Coordinates of C-alpha atoms in Angstrom, one line a residue:
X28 CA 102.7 196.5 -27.0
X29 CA 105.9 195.3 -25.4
X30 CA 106.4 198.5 -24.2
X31 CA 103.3 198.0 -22.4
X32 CA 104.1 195.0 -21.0
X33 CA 107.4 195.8 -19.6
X34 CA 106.1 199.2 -17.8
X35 CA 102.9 197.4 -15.9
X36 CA 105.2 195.6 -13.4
X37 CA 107.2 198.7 -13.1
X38 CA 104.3 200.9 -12.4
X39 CA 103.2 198.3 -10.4
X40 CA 105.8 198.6 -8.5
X41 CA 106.3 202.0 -8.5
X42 CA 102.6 202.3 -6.8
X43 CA 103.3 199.6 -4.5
X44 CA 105.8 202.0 -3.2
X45 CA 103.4 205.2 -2.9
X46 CA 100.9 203.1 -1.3
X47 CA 103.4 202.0 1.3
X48 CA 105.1 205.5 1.8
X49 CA 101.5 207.1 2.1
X50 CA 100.2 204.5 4.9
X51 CA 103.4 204.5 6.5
X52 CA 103.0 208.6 6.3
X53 CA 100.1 208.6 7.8
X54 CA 100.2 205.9 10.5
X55 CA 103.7 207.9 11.5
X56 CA 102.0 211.0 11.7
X57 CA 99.2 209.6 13.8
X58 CA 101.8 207.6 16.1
X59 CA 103.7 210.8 16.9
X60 CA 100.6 213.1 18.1
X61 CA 100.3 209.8 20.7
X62 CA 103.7 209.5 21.9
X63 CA 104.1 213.2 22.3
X64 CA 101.4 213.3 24.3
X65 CA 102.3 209.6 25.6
X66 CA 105.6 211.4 26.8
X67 CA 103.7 214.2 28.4
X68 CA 101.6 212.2 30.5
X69 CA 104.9 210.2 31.9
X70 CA 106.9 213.9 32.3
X71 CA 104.0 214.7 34.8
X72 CA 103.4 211.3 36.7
X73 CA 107.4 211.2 37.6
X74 CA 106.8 215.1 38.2
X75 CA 104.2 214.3 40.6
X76 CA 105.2 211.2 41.8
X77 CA 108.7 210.6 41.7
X78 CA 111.1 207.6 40.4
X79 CA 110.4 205.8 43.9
X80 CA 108.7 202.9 45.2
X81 CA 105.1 204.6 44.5
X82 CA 105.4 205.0 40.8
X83 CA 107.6 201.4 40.6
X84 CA 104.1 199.7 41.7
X85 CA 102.0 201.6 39.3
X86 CA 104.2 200.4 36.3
X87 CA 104.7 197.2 37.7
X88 CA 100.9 196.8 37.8
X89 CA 100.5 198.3 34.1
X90 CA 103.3 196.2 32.5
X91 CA 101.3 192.7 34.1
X92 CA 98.1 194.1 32.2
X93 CA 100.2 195.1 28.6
X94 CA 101.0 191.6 28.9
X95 CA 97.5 190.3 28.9
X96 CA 96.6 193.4 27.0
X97 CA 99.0 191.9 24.2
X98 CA 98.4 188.6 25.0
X99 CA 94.7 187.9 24.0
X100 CA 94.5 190.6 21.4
X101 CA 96.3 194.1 20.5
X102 CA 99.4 192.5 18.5
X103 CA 97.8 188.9 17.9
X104 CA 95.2 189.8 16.4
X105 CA 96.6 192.4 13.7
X106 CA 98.7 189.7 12.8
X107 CA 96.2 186.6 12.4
X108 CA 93.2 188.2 11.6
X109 CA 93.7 190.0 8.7
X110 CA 95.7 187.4 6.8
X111 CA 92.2 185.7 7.5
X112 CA 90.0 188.2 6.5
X113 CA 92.1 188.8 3.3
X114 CA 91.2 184.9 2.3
X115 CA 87.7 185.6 3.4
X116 CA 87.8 188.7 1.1
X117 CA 89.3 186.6 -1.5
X118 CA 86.4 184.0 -1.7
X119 CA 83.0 186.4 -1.4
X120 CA 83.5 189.7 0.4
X121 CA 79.6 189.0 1.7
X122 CA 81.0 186.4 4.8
X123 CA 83.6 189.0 6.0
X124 CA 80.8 190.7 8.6
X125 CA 80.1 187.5 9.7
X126 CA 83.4 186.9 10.1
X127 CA 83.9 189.7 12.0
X128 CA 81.0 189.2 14.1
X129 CA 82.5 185.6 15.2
X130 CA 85.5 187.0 16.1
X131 CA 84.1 190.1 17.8
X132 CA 81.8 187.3 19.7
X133 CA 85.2 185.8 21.3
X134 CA 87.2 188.3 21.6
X135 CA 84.6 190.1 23.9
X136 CA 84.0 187.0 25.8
X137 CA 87.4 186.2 26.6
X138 CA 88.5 189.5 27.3
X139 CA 86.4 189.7 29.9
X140 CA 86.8 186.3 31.8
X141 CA 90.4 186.9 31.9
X142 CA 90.3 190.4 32.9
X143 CA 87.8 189.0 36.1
X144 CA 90.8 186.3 36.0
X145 CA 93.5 188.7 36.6
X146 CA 90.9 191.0 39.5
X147 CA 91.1 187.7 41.3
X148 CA 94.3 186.1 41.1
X149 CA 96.3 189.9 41.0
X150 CA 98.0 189.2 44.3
X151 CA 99.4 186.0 43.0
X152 CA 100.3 187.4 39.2
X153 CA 101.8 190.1 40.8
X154 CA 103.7 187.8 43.3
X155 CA 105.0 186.2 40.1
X156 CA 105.9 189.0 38.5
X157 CA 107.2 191.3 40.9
X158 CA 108.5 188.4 43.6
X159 CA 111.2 191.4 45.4
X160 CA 108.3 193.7 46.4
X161 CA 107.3 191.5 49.4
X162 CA 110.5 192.9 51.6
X163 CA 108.6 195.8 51.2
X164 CA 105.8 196.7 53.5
X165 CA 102.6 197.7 51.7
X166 CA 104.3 197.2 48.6
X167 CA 102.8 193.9 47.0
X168 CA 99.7 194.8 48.5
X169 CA 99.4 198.4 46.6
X170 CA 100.6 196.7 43.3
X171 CA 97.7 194.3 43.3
X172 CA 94.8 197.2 43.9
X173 CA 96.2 198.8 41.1
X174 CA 96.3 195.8 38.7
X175 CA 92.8 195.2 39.6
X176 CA 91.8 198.7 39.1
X177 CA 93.9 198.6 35.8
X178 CA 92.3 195.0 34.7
X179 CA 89.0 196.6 33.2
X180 CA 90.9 198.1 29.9
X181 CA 92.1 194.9 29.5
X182 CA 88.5 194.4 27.6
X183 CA 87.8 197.7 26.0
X184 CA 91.4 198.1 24.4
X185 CA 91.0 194.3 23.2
X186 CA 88.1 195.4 20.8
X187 CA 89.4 198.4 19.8
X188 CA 92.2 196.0 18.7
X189 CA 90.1 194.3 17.0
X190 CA 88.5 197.0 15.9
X191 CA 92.0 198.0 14.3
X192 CA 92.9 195.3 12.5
X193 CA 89.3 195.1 10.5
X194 CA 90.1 199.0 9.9
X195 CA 94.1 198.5 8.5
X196 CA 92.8 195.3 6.6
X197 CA 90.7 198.4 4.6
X198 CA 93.7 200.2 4.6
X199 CA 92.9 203.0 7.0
X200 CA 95.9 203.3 9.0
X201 CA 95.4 207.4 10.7
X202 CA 92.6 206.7 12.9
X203 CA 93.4 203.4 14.2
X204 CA 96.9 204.6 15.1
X205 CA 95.3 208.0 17.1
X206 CA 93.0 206.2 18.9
X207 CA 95.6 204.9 21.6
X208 CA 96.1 208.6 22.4
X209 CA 92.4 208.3 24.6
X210 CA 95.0 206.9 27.3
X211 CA 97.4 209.5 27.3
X212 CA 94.4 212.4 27.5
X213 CA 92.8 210.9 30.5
X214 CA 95.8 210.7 32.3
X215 CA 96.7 214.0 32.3
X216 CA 93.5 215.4 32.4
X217 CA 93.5 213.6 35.7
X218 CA 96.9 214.4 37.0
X219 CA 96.6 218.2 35.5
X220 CA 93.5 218.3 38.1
X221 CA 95.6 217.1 41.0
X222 CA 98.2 220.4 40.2
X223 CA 95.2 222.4 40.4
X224 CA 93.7 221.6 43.5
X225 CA 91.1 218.8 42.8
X226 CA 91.0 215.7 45.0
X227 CA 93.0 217.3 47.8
X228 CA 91.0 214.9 50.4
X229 CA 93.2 212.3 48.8
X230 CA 96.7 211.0 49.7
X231 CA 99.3 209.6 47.5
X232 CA 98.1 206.3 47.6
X233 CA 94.6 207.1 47.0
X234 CA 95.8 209.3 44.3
X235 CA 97.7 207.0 41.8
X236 CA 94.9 204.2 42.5
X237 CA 92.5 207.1 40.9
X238 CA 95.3 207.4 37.8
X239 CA 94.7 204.0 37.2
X240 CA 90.7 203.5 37.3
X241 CA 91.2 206.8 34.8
X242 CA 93.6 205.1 32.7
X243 CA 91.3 201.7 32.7
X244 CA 88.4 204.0 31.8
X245 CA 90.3 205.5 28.7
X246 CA 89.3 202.6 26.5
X247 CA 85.9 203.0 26.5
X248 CA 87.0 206.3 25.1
X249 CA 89.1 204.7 22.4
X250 CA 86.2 201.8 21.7
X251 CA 84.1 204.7 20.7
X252 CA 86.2 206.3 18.7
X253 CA 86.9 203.3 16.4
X254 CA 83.2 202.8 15.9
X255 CA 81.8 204.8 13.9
X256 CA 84.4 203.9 11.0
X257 CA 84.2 200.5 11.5
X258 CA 80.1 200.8 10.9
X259 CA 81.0 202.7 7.9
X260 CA 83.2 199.4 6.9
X261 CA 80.4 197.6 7.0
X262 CA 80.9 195.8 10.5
X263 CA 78.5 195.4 13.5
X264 CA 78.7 194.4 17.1
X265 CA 76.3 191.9 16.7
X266 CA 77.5 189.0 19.0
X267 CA 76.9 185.5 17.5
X268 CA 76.5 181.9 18.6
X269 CA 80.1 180.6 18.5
X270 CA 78.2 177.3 18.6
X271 CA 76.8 177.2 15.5
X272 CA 79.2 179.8 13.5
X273 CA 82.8 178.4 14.1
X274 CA 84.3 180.8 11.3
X275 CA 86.7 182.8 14.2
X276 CA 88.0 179.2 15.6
X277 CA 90.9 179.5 13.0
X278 CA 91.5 183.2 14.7
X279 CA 91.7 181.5 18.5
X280 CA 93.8 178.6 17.2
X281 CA 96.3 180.8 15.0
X282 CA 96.1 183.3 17.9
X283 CA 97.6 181.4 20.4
X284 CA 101.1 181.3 19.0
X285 CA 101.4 184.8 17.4
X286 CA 100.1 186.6 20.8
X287 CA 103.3 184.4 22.6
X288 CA 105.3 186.2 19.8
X289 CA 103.8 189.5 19.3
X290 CA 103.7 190.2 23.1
X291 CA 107.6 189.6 23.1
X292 CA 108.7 193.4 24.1
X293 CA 106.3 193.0 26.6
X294 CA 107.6 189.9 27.8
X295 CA 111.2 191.1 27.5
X296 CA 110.0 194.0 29.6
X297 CA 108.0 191.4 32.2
X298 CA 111.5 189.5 32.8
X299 CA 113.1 192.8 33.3
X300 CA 110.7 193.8 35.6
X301 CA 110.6 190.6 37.7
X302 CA 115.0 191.2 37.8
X303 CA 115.0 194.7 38.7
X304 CA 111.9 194.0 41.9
X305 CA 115.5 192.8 43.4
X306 CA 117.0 196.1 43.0
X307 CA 117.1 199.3 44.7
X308 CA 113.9 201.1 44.2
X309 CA 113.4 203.4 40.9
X310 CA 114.5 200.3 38.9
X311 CA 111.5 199.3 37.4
X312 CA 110.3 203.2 36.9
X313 CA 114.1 203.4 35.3
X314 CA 112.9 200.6 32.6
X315 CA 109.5 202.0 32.7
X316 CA 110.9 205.4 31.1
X317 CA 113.6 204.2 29.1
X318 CA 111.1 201.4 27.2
X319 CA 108.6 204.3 26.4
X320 CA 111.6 206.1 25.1
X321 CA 112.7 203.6 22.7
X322 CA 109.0 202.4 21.6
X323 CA 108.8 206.3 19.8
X324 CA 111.0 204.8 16.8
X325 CA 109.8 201.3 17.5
X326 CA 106.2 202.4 17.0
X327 CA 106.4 205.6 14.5
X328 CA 108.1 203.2 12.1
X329 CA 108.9 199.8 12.7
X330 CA 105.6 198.8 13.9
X331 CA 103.8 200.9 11.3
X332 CA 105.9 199.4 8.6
X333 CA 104.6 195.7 9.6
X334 CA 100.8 197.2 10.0
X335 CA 101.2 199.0 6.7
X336 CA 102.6 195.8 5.1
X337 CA 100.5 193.3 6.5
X338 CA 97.5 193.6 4.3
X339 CA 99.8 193.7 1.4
X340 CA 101.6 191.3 2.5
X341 CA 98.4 189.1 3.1
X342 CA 96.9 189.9 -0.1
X343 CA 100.0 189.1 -2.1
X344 CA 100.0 185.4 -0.4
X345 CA 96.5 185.1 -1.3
X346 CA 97.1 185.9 -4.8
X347 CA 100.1 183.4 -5.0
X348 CA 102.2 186.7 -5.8
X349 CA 106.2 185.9 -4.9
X350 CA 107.4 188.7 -6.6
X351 CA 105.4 191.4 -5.1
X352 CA 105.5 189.5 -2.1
X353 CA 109.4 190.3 -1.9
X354 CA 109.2 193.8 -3.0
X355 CA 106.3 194.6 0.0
X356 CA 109.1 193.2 2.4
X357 CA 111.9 194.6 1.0
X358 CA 109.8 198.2 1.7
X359 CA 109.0 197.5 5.4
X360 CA 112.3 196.3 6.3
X361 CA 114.0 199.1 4.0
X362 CA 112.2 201.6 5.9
X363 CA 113.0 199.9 9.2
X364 CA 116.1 199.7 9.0
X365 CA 116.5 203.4 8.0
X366 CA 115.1 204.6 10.9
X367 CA 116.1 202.2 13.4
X368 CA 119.8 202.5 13.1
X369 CA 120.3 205.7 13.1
X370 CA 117.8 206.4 16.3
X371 CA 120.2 203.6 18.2
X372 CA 122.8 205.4 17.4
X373 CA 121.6 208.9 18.2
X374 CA 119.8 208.0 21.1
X375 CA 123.0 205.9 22.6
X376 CA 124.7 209.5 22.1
X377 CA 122.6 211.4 23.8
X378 CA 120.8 209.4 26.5
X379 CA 121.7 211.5 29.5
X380 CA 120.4 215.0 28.2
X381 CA 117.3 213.2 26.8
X382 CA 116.2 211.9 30.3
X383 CA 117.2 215.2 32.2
X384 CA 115.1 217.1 29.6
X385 CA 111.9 215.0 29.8
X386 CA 112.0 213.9 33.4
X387 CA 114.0 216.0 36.0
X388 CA 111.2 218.3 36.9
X389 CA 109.9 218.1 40.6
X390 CA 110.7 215.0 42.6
X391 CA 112.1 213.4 39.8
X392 CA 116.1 213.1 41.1
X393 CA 119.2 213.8 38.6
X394 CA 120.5 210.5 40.1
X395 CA 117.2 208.7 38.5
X396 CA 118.1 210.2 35.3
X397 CA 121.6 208.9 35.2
X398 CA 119.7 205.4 36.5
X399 CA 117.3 205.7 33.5
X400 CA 119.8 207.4 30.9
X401 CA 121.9 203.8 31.8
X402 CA 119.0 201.5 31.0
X403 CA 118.0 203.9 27.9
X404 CA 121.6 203.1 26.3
X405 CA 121.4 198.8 27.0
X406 CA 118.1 199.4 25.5
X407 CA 118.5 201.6 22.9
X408 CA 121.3 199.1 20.7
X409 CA 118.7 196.8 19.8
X410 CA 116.2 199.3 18.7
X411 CA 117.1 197.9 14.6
X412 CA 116.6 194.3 15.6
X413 CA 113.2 194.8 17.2
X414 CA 112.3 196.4 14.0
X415 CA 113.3 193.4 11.9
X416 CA 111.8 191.2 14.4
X417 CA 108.1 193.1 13.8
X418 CA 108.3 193.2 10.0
X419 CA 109.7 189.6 10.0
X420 CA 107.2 188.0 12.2
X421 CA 104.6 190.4 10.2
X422 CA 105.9 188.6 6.9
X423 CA 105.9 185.1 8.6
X424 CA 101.9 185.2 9.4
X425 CA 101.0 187.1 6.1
X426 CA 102.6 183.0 5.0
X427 CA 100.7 181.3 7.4
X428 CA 103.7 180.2 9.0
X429 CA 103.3 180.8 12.7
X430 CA 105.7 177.7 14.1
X431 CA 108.6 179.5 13.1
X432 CA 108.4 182.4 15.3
X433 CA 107.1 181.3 18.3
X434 CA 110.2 179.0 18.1
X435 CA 112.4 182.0 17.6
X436 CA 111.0 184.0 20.2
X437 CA 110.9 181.1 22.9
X438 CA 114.2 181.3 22.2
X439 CA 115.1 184.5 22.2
X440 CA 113.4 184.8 25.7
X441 CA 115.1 182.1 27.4
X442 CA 118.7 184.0 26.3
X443 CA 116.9 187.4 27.4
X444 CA 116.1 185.7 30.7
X445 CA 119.8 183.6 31.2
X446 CA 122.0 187.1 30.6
X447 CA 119.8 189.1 32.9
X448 CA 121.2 187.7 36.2
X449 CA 124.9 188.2 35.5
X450 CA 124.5 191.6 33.3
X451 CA 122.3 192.5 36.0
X452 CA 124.8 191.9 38.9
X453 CA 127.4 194.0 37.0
X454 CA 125.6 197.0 35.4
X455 CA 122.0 197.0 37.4
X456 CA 119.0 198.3 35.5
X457 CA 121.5 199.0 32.1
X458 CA 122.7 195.1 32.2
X459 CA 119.3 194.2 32.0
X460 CA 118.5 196.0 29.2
X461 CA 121.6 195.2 27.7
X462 CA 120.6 191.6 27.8
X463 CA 116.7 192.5 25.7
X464 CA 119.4 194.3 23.2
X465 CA 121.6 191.2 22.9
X466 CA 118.8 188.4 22.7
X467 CA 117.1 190.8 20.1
X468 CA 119.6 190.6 17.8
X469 CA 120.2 186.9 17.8
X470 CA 116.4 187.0 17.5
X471 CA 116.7 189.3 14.5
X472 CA 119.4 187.3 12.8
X473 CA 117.1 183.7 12.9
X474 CA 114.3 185.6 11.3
X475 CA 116.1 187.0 8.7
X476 CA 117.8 183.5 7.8
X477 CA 114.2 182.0 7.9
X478 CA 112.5 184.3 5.6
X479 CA 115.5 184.0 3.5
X480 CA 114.8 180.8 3.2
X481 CA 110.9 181.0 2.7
X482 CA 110.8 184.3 0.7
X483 CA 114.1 184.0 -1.1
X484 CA 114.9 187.8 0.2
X485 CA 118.7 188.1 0.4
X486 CA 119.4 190.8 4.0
X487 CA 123.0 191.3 2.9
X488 CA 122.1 191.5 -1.0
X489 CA 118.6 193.1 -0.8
X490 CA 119.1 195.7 2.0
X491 CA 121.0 199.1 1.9
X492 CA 123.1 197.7 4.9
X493 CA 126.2 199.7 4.9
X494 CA 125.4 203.1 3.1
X495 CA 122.7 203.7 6.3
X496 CA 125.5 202.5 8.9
X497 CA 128.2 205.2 7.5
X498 CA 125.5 207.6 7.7
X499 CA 124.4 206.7 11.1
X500 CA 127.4 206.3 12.6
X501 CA 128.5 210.3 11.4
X502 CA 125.3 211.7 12.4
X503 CA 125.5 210.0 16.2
X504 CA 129.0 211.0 16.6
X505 CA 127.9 214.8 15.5
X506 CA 125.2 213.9 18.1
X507 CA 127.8 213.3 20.8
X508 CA 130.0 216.1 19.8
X509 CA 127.1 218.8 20.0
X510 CA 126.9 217.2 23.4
X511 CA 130.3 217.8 24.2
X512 CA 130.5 221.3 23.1
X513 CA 127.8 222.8 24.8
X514 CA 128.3 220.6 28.0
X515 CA 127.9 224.1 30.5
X516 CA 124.1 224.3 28.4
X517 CA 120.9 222.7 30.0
X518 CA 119.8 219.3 29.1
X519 CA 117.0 220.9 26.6
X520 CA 119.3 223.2 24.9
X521 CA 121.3 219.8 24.3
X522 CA 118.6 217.7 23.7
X523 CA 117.1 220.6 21.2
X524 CA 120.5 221.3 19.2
X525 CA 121.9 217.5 19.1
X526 CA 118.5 215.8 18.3
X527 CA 117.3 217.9 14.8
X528 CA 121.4 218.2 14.1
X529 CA 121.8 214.9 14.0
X530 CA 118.8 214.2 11.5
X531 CA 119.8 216.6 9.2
X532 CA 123.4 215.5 8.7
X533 CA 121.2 211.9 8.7
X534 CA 119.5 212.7 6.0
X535 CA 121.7 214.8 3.7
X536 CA 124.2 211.9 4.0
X537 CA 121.7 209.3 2.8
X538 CA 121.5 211.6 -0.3
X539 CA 125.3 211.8 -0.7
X540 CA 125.3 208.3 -0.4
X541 CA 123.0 207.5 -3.1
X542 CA 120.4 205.6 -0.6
X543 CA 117.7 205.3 -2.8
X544 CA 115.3 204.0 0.0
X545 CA 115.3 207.3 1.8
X546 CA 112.2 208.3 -0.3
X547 CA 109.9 206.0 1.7
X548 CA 110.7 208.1 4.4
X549 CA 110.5 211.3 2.3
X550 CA 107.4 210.7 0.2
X551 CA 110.1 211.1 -3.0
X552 CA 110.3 214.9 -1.8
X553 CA 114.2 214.5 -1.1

C-alpha cells in the first residue's frame, strides 16, 4: 500500500514528462516544416528583390502589421484565454462554447475596426515607425500601400489565433503550429510565378504590392484550415450579443496587458526598425533576415515549450497544484534553456556562412551578408533570454499575475530603446541588435527573480545551468573551427559541415555530462 503511494507522484511525474516531450515533439516538428519553408520564401524575395530600399519598405510595412498582428490577438490570446477557459472547464465544461463564442464575437469585431484603422491612418503609423524614410522620394509613400494592402490578415490570422489557443487548450499542438505555414506557400507560389514569366506587364513596384495582397490573402487559407478541428472540439462561429453575454470581458481586460508583453520581440524589432530608417539602406532588410534567423530556435522550442506548458500550467493553478505546478516549469524552461544556449552559441560562430548560404543568390550583395551576418551575432546572444522570457511570462498568466510582466517588459523596452542610439552610432544595424540582446537579459533575470519568488523555483538550484554551458561552449567553438578549416569551401559546404557537427558533439557531450534533461529533447531515446 505504501508502495503505492510513494510511486503515484512519481508516475505522475514521470507522465507529466512524456506529455510535455510528446507536445513539445510535435509542435517542433510542425514549427520546422514552417520555418523551412518560412526561410524559402525570404531566400527568394531577397533573390528577386534585393537587400535595398524596395524590400526595406516591404518589411517595414510587415513588421507595423506583426505588431498589431501580436497586439490584439496571436500571443495575447494564447496566454489569457486559456488560463480562462481552463477555469471555465473547471466549473461545467457545457459554458466553454459559449465562451468561446463571446470571445470569437470580439475578437472578430475588433480585428477588423483596427485593421480599417491602420488602412486609414498607414501614412501616419508608418511616419511613426519608419520616420527616416521621408528623405527618401517615393519611399514613405510605397511603405503605406503596402501596409494597407498588408492590413487585411491582420483579421483572418487574429481568429485563427484564436482559433489556436481553443485547439492547444485540448492539447492539439501539430495542427495549430502548421497552419502559419499558409503564409509562406502563398508567397512563393507567387514569387515562383514571377521566375516563370507570369505578371510580366508589372514593374517592381507593382510587383511586391501583389506579394503583399498574396501574403494578406494567406490567412483566409490558414482560418480554414483551423476549422474543421475546432468544429470537431465542439466550437462554432456563432457571433453573440456582447451585450447581454459579457463572459469574454475578463479576455479584453486581461488582454490588454499580456498583448503589451507578448508582442515584445515585435516591439524590440519596431524600435529597431524605427533606428535603422536612419541608416543606409538594407538596414531594416539586415534585421528583417537576421530576426527570422533567430525566431527558428525561438519558435521550434522556446515558444513551443510555453504553448506546451500553458495548459498545464493553467490547469495545475486551477487545481491549487504547487508541486506539479513547479515541475511543468522546471520542464519548459529545462528544455529552453537546452536549446537556446547552444543555438547562441553556434549561430554567433557561424553567422557569416549562414547568411551567404541562405541569401547571396541574385541581387542579393556579399556586402548585405556581412551587414546581416553583423546584426545576426548582436542578435543571436540573447536567443536564451528570450526563451526564459516566453516560458516566464507563460508561467506568470497560467497565476493570474499579469502586472508583473508588463512591468518587466516596460522596462526592458525603455533600456532596448536608451542603448540603441549609442550602440547604433558605433556598430550600425549589429549595435542595435546588440542592445534587444542586452535588455533581454536584464529582462530575463527580473523574471526569473519574480517567479522565484511566486513559484518558489530556484534558476541556479533547479536548472542544469552549467553542464549545458560547457557543452555549448565546446560544440560552438568546434563550430568555429570547422569554419576555420575549410575557409577556401563555399558558404553551404560550411554551413552543412559546421551546423550538424556542432549538434552532434552538442548532444554526445550532454550525455557525457550526465544532463539528465536532454531526454525532453530526445523523447528518452538518448
Amino acid at each position: 500500500m505504501g508502495e503505492n503511494a510513494n510511486s503515484a507522484p512519481a508516475n505522475a511525474t514521470e507522465g507529466a514528462s512524456r506529455a510535455f516531450t510528446r507536445g513539445l515533439t510535435g509542435m517542433a516538428g510542425a514549427g520546422l516544416i514552417t520555418k523551412v519553408l518560412g526561410y524559402a520564401r525570404d531566400a527568394l524575395m531577397v533573390a528577386f528583390f534585393g537587400g535595398g530600399a524596395l524590400a526595406d519598405a516591404y518589411y517595414a510595412a510587415f513588421r507595423l502589421v506583426n505588431i498589431f498582428r501580436r497586439t490584439v490577438g496571436e500571443g495575447a490570446l494564447n496566454a489569457v484565454f486559456i488560463p480562462l477557459l481552463e477555469k471555465e472547464k473547471a466549473r461545467t465544461g457545457d459554458k466553454a462554447p459559449a465562451f468561446f463564442s463571446s470571445a470569437w464575437t470580439v475578437i472578430f469585431w475588433l480585428s477588423a475596426l483596427v485593421g480599417l484603422g491602420g488602412v486609414i491612418f498607414r501614412r501616419e503609423l508608418v511616419t511613426l515607425a519608419a520616420w527616416g524614410f521621408k528623405g527618401t522620394p517615393g519611399q514613405l509613400e510605397l511603405t503605406a500601400l503596402l501596409m494597407a494592402a498588408l492590413m487585411p490578415h491582420l483579421l483572418f490570422v487574429n481568429a485563427s489565433a484564436l482559433f489556436t489557443a481553443a485547439l492547444n487548450a485540448a492539447r492539439r499542438f501539430f495542427l495549430p503550429a502548421l497552419a502559419p505555414a499558409a503564409f509562406s506557400l502563398s508567397v512563393i507560389a507567387v514569387l515562383l510565378a514571377f521566375r516563370s514569366g507570369f505578371f510580366s506587364c508589372l514593374d517592381e513596384r507593382g510587383k511586391i504590392i501583389l506579394v503583399a495582397a498574396a501574403a494578406s490573402a494567406s490567412g483566409l487559407l490558414q482560418v480554414l484550415a483551423l476549422l474543421p478541428a475546432l468544429k470537431r472540439e465542439g466550437y462554432g462561429l456563432a457571433f453573440t450579443n456582447p451585450l447581454k453575454n459579457l463572459s469574454a470581458a475578463p479576455v479584453l481586460l486581461a488582454a490588454a496587458p499580456a498583448a503589451f508583453t507578448l508582442a515584445q520581440d515585435q516591439l524590440s524589432m519596431l524600435i529597431s526598425t524605427a533606428y535603422a530608417s536612419f541608416l543606409p539602406a538594407g538596414a531594416i532588410t539586415a534585421i528583417y533576415n537576421s530576426a527570422r534567423l533567430v525566431q527558428f530556435p525561438v519558435s521550434l522550442f522556446a515558444a513551443a515549450a510555453a504553448a506546451v506548458s500553458l495548459p498545464e500550467l493553467s490547469a495545475r493553478t486551477a487545481a491549487g497544484d504547487g508541486e506539479g505546478f513547479r515541475h511543468q516549469l522546471k520542464l519548459a524552461l529545462s528544455a529552453s534553456w537546452l536549446i537556446m544556449l547552444p543555438a547562441a552559441l553556434g549561430i554567433a560562430a557561424t553567422a557569416l556562412p549562414v547568411c551567404r548560404a541562405l541569401f547571396e543568390h541574385g541581387r542579393f550583395l556579399p556586402e548585405y551578408s556581412v551587414l546581416t551576418a553583423q546584426a545576426l551575432t548582436g542578435l543571436a546572444l540573447g536567443l536564451p533570454a528570450y526563451g526564459f522570457n516566453k516560458v516566464s511570462a507563460s508561467a506568470l498568466y497560467a497565476m493570474g499575475r499579469q502586472k508583473e510582466p508588463m512591468l518587466i517588459i516596460s522596462c526592458q523596452l525603455t533600456l532596448n530603446a536608451a542603448l540603441c542610439l549609442p550602440l547604433s552610432r558605433e556598430l550600425g544595424a549589429g549595435g542595435l541588435m546588440l542592445a534587444t540582446s542586452l535588455s533581454s537579459w536584464a529582462a530575463a533575470s527580473a523574471f526569473l527573480l519574480t517567479l522565484k519568488r511566486r513559484s518558489g523555483l530556484n534558476p541556479l538550484s533547479d536548472l542544469p545551468l552549467a553542464r549545458p554551458l560547457v557543452a555549448a561552449c565546446t560544440a560552438a567553438g568546434a563550430a568555429a573551427g570547422i569554419r576555420l578549416l575549410m575557409a577556401g569551401a563555399g558558404p553551404l559546404a560550411v554551413t552543412a559541415a559546421a551546423v550538424p557537427g556542432a549538434v552532434v558533439i552538442y548532444f554526445i557531450l550532454l550525455r557525457v555530462l550526465r544532463v539528465e534533461e536532454r531526454r525532453l529533447l530526445t523523447g528518452g531515446k538518448f
